[in-house]
PDB file of C-alpha atoms in Angstrom:
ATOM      1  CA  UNK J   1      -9.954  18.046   5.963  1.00  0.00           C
ATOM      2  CA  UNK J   2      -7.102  17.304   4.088  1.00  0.00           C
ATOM      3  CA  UNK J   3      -5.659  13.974   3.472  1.00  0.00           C
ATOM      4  CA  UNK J   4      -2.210  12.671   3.900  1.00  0.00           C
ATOM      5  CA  UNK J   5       0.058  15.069   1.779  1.00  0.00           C
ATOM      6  CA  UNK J   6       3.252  14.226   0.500  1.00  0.00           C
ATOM      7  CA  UNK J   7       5.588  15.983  -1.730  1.00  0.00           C
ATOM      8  CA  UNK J   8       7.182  16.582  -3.922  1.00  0.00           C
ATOM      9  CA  UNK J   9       4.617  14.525  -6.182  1.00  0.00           C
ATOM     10  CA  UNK J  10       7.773  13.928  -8.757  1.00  0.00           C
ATOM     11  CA  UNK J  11      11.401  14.298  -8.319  1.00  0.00           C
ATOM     12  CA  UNK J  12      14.248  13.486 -10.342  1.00  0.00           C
ATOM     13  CA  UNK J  13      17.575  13.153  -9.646  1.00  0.00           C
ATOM     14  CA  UNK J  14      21.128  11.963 -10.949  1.00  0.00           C
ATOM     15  CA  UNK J  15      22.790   8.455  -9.583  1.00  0.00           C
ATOM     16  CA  UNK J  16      24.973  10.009  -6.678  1.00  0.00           C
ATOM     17  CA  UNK J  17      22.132  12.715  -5.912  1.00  0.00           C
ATOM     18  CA  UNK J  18      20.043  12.721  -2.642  1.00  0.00           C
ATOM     19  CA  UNK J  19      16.249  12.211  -2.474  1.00  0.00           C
ATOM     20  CA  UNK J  20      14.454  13.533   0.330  1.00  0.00           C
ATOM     21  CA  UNK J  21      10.513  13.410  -0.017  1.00  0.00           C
ATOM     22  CA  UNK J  22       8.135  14.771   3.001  1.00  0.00           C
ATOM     23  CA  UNK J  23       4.992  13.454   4.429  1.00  0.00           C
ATOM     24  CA  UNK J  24       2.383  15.154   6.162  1.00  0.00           C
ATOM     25  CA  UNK J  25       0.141  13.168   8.052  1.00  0.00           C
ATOM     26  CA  UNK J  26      -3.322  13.475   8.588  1.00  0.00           C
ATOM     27  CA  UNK J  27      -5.122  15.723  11.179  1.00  0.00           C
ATOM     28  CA  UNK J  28      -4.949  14.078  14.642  1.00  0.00           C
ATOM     29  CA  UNK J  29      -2.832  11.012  13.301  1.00  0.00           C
ATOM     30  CA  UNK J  30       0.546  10.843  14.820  1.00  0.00           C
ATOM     31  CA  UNK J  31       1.624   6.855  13.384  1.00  0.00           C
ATOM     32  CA  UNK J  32       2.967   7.299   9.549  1.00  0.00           C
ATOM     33  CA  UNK J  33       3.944   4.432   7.127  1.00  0.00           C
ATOM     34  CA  UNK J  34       6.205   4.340   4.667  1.00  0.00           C
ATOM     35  CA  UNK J  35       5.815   1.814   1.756  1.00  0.00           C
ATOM     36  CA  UNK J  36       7.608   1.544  -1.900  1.00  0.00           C
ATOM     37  CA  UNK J  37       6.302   0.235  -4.912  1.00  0.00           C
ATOM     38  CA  UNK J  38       8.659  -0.904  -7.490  1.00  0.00           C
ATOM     39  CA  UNK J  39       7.441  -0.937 -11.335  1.00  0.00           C
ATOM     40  CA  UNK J  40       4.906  -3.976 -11.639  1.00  0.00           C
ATOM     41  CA  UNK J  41       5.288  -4.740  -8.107  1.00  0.00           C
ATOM     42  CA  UNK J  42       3.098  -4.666  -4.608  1.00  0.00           C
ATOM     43  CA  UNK J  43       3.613  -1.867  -1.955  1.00  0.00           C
ATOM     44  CA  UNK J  44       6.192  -3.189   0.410  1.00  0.00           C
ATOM     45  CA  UNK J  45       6.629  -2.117   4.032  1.00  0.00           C
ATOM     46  CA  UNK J  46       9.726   0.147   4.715  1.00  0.00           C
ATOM     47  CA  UNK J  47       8.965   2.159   8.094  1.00  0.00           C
ATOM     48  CA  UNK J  48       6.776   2.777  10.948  1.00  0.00           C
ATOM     49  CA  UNK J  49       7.300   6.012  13.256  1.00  0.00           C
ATOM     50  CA  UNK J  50       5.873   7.857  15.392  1.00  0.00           C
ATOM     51  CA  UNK J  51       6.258  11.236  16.558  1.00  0.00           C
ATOM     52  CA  UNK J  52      10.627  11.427  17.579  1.00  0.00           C
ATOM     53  CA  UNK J  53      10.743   7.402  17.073  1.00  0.00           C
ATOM     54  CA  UNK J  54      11.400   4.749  14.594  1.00  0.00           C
ATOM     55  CA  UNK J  55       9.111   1.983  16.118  1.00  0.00           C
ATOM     56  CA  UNK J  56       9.808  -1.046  13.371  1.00  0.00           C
ATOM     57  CA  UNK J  57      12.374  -0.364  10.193  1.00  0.00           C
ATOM     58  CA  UNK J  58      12.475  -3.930   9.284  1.00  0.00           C
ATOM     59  CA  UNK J  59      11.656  -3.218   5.739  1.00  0.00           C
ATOM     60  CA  UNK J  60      14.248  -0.463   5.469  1.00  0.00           C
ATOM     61  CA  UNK J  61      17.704  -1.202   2.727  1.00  0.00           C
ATOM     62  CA  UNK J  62      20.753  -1.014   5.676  1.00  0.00           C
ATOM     63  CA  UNK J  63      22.507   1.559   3.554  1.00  0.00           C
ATOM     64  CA  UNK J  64      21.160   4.953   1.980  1.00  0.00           C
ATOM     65  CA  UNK J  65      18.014   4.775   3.054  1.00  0.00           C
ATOM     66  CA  UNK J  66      16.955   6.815   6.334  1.00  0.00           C
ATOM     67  CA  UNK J  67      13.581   7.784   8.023  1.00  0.00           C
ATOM     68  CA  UNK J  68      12.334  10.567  10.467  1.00  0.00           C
ATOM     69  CA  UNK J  69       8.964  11.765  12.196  1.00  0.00           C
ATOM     70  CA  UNK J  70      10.175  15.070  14.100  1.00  0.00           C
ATOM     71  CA  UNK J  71       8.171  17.191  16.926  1.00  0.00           C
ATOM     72  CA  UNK J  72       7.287  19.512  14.162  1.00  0.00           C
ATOM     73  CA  UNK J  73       7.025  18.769  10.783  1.00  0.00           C
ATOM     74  CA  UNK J  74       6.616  16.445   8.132  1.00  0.00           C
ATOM     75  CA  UNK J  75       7.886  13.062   8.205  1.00  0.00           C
ATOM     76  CA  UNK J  76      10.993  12.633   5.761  1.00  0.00           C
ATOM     77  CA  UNK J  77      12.511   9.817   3.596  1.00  0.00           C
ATOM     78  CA  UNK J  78      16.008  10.421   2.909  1.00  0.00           C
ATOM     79  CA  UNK J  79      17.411   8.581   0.298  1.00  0.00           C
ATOM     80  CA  UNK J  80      21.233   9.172  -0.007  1.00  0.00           C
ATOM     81  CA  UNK J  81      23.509   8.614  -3.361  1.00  0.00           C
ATOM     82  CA  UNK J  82      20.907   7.056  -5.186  1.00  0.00           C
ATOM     83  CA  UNK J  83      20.716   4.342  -7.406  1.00  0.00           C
ATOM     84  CA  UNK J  84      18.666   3.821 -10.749  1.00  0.00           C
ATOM     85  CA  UNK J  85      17.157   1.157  -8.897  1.00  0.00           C
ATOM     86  CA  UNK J  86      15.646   3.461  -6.040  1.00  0.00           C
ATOM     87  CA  UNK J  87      12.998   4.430  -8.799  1.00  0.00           C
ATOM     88  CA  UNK J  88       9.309   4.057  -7.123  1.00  0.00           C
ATOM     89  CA  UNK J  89       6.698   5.198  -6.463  1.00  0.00           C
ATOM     90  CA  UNK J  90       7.144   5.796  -2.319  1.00  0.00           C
ATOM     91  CA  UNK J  91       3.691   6.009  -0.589  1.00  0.00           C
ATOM     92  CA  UNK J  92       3.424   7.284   3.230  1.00  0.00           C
ATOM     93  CA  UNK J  93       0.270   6.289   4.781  1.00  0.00           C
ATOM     94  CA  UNK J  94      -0.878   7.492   8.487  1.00  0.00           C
ATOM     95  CA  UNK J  95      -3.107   6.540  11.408  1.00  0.00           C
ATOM     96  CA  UNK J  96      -4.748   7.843  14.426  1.00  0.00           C
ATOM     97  CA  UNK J  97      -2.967   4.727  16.440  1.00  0.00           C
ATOM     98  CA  UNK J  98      -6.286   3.719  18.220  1.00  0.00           C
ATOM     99  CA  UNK J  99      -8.224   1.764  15.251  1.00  0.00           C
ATOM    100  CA  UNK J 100      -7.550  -1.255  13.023  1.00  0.00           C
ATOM    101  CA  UNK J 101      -5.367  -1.554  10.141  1.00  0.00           C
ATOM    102  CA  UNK J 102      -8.677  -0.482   8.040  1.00  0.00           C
ATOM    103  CA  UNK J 103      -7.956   3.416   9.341  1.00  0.00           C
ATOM    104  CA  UNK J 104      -5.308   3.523   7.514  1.00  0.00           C
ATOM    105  CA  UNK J 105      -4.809   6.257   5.036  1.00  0.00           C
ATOM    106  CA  UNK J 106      -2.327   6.373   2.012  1.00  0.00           C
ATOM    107  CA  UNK J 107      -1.139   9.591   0.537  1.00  0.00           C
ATOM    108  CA  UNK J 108      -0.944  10.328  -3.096  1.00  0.00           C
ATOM    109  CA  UNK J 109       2.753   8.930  -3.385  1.00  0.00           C
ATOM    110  CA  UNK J 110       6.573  10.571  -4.141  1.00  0.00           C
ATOM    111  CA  UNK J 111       7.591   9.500  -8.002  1.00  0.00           C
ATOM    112  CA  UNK J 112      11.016   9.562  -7.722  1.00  0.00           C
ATOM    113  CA  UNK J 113      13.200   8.728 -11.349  1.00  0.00           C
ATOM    114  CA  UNK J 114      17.103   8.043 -11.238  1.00  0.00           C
ATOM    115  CA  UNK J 115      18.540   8.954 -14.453  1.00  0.00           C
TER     116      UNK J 115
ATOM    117  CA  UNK O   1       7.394 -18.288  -1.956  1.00  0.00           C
ATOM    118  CA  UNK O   2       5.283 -14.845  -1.798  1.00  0.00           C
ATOM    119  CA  UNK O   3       4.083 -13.550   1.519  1.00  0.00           C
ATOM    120  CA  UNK O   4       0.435 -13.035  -0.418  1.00  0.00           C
ATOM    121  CA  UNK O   5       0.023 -14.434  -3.810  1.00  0.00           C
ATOM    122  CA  UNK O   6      -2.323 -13.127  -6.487  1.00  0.00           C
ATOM    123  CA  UNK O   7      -3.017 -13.436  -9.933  1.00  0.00           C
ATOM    124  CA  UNK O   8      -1.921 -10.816 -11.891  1.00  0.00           C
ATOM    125  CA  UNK O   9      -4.129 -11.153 -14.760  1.00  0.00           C
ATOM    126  CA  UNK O  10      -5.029  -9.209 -16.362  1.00  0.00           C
ATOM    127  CA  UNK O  11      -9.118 -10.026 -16.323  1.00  0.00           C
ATOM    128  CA  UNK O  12     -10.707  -8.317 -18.769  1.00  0.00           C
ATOM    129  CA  UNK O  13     -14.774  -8.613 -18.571  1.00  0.00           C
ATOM    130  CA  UNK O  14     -17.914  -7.123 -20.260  1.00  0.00           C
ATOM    131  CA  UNK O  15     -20.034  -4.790 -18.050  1.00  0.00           C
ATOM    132  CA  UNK O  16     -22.462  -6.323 -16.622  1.00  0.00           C
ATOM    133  CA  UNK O  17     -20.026  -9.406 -15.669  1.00  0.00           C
ATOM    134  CA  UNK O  18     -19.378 -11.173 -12.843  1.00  0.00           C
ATOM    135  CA  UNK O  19     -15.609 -11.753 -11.697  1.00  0.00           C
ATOM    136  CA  UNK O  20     -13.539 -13.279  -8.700  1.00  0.00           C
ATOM    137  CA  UNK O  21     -10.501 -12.555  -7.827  1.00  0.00           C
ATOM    138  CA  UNK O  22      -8.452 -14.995  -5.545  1.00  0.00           C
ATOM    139  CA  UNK O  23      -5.306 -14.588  -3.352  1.00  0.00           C
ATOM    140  CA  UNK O  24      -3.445 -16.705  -0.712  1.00  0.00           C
ATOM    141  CA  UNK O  25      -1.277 -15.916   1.940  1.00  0.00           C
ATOM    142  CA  UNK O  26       1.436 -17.852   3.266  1.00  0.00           C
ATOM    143  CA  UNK O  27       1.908 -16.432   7.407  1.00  0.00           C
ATOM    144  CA  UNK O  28      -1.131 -18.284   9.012  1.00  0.00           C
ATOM    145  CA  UNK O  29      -0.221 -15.926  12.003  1.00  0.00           C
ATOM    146  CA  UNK O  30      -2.016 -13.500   9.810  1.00  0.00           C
ATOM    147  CA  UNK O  31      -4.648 -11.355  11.967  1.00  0.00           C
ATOM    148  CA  UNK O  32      -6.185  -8.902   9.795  1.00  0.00           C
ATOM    149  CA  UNK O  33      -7.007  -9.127   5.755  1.00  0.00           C
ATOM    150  CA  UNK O  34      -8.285  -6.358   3.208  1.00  0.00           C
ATOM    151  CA  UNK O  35      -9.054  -5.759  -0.271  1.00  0.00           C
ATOM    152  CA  UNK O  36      -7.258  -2.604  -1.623  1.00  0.00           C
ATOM    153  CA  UNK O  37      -7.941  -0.955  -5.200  1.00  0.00           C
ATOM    154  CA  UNK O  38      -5.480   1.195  -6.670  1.00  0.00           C
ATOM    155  CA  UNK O  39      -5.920   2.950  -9.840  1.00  0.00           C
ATOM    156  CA  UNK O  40      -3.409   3.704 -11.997  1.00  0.00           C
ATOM    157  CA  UNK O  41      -0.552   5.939 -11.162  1.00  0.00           C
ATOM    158  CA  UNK O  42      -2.563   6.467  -7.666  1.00  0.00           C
ATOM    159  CA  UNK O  43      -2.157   5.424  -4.224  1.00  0.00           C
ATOM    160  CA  UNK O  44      -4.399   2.717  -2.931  1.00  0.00           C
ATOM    161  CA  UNK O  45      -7.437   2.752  -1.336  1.00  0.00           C
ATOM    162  CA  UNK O  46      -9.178   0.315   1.221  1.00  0.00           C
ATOM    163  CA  UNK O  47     -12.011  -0.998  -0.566  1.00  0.00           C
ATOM    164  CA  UNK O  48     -12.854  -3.729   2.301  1.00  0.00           C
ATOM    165  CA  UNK O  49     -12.576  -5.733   5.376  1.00  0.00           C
ATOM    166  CA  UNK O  50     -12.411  -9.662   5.088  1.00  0.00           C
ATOM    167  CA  UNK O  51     -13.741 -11.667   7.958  1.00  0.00           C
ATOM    168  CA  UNK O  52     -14.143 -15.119   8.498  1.00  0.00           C
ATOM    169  CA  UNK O  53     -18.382 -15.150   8.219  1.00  0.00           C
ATOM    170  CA  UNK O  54     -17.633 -13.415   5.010  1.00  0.00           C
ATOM    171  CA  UNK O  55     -18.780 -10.137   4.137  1.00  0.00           C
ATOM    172  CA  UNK O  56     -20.841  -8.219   1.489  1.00  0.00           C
ATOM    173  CA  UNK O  57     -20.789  -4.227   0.521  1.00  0.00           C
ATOM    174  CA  UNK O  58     -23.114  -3.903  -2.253  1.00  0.00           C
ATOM    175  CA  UNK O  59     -21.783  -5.333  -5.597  1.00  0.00           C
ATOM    176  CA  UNK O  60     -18.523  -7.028  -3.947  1.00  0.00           C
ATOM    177  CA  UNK O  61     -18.267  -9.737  -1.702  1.00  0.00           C
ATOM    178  CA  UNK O  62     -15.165 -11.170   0.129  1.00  0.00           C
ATOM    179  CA  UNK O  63     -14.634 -14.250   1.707  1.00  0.00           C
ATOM    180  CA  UNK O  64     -11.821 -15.701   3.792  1.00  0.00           C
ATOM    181  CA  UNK O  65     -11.219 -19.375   4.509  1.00  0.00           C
ATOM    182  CA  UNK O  66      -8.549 -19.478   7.641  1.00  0.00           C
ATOM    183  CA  UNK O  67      -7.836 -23.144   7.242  1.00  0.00           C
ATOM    184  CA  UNK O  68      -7.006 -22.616   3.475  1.00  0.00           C
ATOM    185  CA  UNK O  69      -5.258 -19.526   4.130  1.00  0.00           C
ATOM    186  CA  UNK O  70      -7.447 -18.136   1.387  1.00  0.00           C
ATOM    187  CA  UNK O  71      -8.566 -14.754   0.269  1.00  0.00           C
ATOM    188  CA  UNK O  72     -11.759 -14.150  -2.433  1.00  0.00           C
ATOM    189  CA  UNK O  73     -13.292 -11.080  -3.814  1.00  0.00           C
ATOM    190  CA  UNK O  74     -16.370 -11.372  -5.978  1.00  0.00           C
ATOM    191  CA  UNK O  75     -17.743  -8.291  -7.950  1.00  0.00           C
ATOM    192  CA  UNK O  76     -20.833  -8.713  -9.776  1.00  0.00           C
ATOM    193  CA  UNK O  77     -22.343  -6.260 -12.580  1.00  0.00           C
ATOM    194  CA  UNK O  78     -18.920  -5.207 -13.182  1.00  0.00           C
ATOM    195  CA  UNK O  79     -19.198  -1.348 -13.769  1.00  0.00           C
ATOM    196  CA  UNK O  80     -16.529   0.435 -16.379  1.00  0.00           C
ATOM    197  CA  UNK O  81     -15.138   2.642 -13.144  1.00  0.00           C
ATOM    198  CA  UNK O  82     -14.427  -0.872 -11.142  1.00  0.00           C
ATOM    199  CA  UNK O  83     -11.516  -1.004 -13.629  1.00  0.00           C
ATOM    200  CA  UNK O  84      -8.158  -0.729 -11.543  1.00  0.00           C
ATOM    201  CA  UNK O  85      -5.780  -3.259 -10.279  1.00  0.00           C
ATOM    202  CA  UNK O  86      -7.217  -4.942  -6.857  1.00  0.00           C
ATOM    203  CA  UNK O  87      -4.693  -5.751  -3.527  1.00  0.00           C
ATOM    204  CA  UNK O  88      -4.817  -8.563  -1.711  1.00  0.00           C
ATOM    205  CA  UNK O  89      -3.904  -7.016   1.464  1.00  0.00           C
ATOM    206  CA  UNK O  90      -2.850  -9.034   5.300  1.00  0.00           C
ATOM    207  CA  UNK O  91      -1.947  -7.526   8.278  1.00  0.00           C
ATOM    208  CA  UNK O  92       0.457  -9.883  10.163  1.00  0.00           C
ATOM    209  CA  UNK O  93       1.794  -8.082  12.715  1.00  0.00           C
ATOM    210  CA  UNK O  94      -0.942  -6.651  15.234  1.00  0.00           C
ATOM    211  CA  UNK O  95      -0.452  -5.235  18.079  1.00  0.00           C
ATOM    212  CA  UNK O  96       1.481  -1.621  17.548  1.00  0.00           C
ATOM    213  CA  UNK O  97       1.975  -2.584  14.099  1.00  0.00           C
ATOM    214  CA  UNK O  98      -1.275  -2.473  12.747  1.00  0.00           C
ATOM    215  CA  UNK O  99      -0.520  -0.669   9.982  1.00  0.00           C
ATOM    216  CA  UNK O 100       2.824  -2.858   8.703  1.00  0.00           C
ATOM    217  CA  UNK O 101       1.083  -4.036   5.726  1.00  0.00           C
ATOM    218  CA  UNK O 102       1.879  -6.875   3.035  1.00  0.00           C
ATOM    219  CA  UNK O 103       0.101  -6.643  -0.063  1.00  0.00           C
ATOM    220  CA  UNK O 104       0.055  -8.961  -2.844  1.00  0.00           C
ATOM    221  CA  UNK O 105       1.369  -7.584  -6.216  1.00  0.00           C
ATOM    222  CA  UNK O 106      -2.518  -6.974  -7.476  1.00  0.00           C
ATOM    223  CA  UNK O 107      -4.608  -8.193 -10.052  1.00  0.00           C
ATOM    224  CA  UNK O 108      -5.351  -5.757 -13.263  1.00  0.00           C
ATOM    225  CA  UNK O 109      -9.311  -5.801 -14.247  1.00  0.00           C
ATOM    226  CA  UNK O 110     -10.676  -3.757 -17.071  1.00  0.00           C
ATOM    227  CA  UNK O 111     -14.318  -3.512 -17.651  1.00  0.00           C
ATOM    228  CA  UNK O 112     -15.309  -3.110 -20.952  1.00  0.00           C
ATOM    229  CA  UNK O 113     -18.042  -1.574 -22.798  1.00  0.00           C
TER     230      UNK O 113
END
């Protein structure tokens, strides 16, 4: 079974560029996280969705920064005119819905550099 | 003040040692708590559960003290592959939100030979 993919693994881009990095969740889960992790700091929440909704984007920036879970597909983070301080490591994690916070699964992570 | 404090360390330890690690949390609406480990340049990975009655899973134990608002993690005969950075991890939201997570910023161990 494969685990929660996302891609790409590293991306670059220019201040001004967009970002967009994909997130495939698990088998059978239809709830995926998205968390960022500065340099030397903890994950921090950005977005939960589900399948066509944004269910809690409290830890979301107001500007740039957009999230979607389509029918079909991966879920995307779009990260518009970026900023050297949008460098991370972005993490998307996913769940069945039904269990505890201890089913949930983390995917490899999106590096994404601003030069 | 941080949602979930930790020390950062870093520990660094003999094999064969014993270590703790210690966090505390600030929302005592806090429902749900978990040790993470994340290697480097990796995503993390549950490692455990923390109840109340504490709980054991071989060579690491955890502990949580509600009143305190307290998190432990004890690892005895410290292997060279338990050398990562460890996550203080609470789940404050329940409900639908299970999975909004708040982790602390980790503490770095290193085993050594």
């Amino acid at each position: 079974n494969a685990g929660v993919m996302q891609n790409p693994r590293h991306l670059v881009r220019r201040r001004g560029q967009e970002a967009r990095l994909r997130c495939s969740p698990m088998k059978g889960h239809s709830h995926v996280y998205w968390y960022r992790q500065l340099p030397e700091e903890g994950l921090k929440f950005m977005v939960y969705l589900q399948k066509e909704n944004i269910i809690d984007e409290s830890g979301m920036p107001k500007e740039r920064f957009s999230a979607e879970f389509p029918k079909e597909g991966p879920s995307i983070l779009r990260i518009q005119q970026v900023v050297r301080g949008d460098s991370a490591a972005y993490f998307c994690a996913s769940s069945r819905g039904t269990g505890g916070p201890g089913e949930l699964f983390f995917g490899e992570g999106s590096r994404l550099t601003v030069l | 003040r941080k949602e979930v404090e930790q020390d950062p360390g870093p520990f660094n330890v003999p094999e064969g040692a014993t270590v703790a690690f210690n966090c505390t949390y600030s929302n005592s609406a806090s429902q749900s708590f978990f040790w993470y480990r994340q290697d480097c340049r990796k995503e993390p990975k549950l490692l455990m559960s923390v109840y109340s009655s504490g709980n054991e899973d071989g060579r690491f134990t955890a502990q949580l003290n509600r009143a305190s608002q307290y998190i432990s993690l004890l690892i005895r005969d410290s292997k060279l592959s338990d050398s990562a950075t460890y996550l203080c991890v609470v789940n404050a939201a329940g409900g639908t939100s299970y999975g909004k997570l708040t982790f602390g910023q980790g503490t770095i161990l290193t085993v050594h030979p």
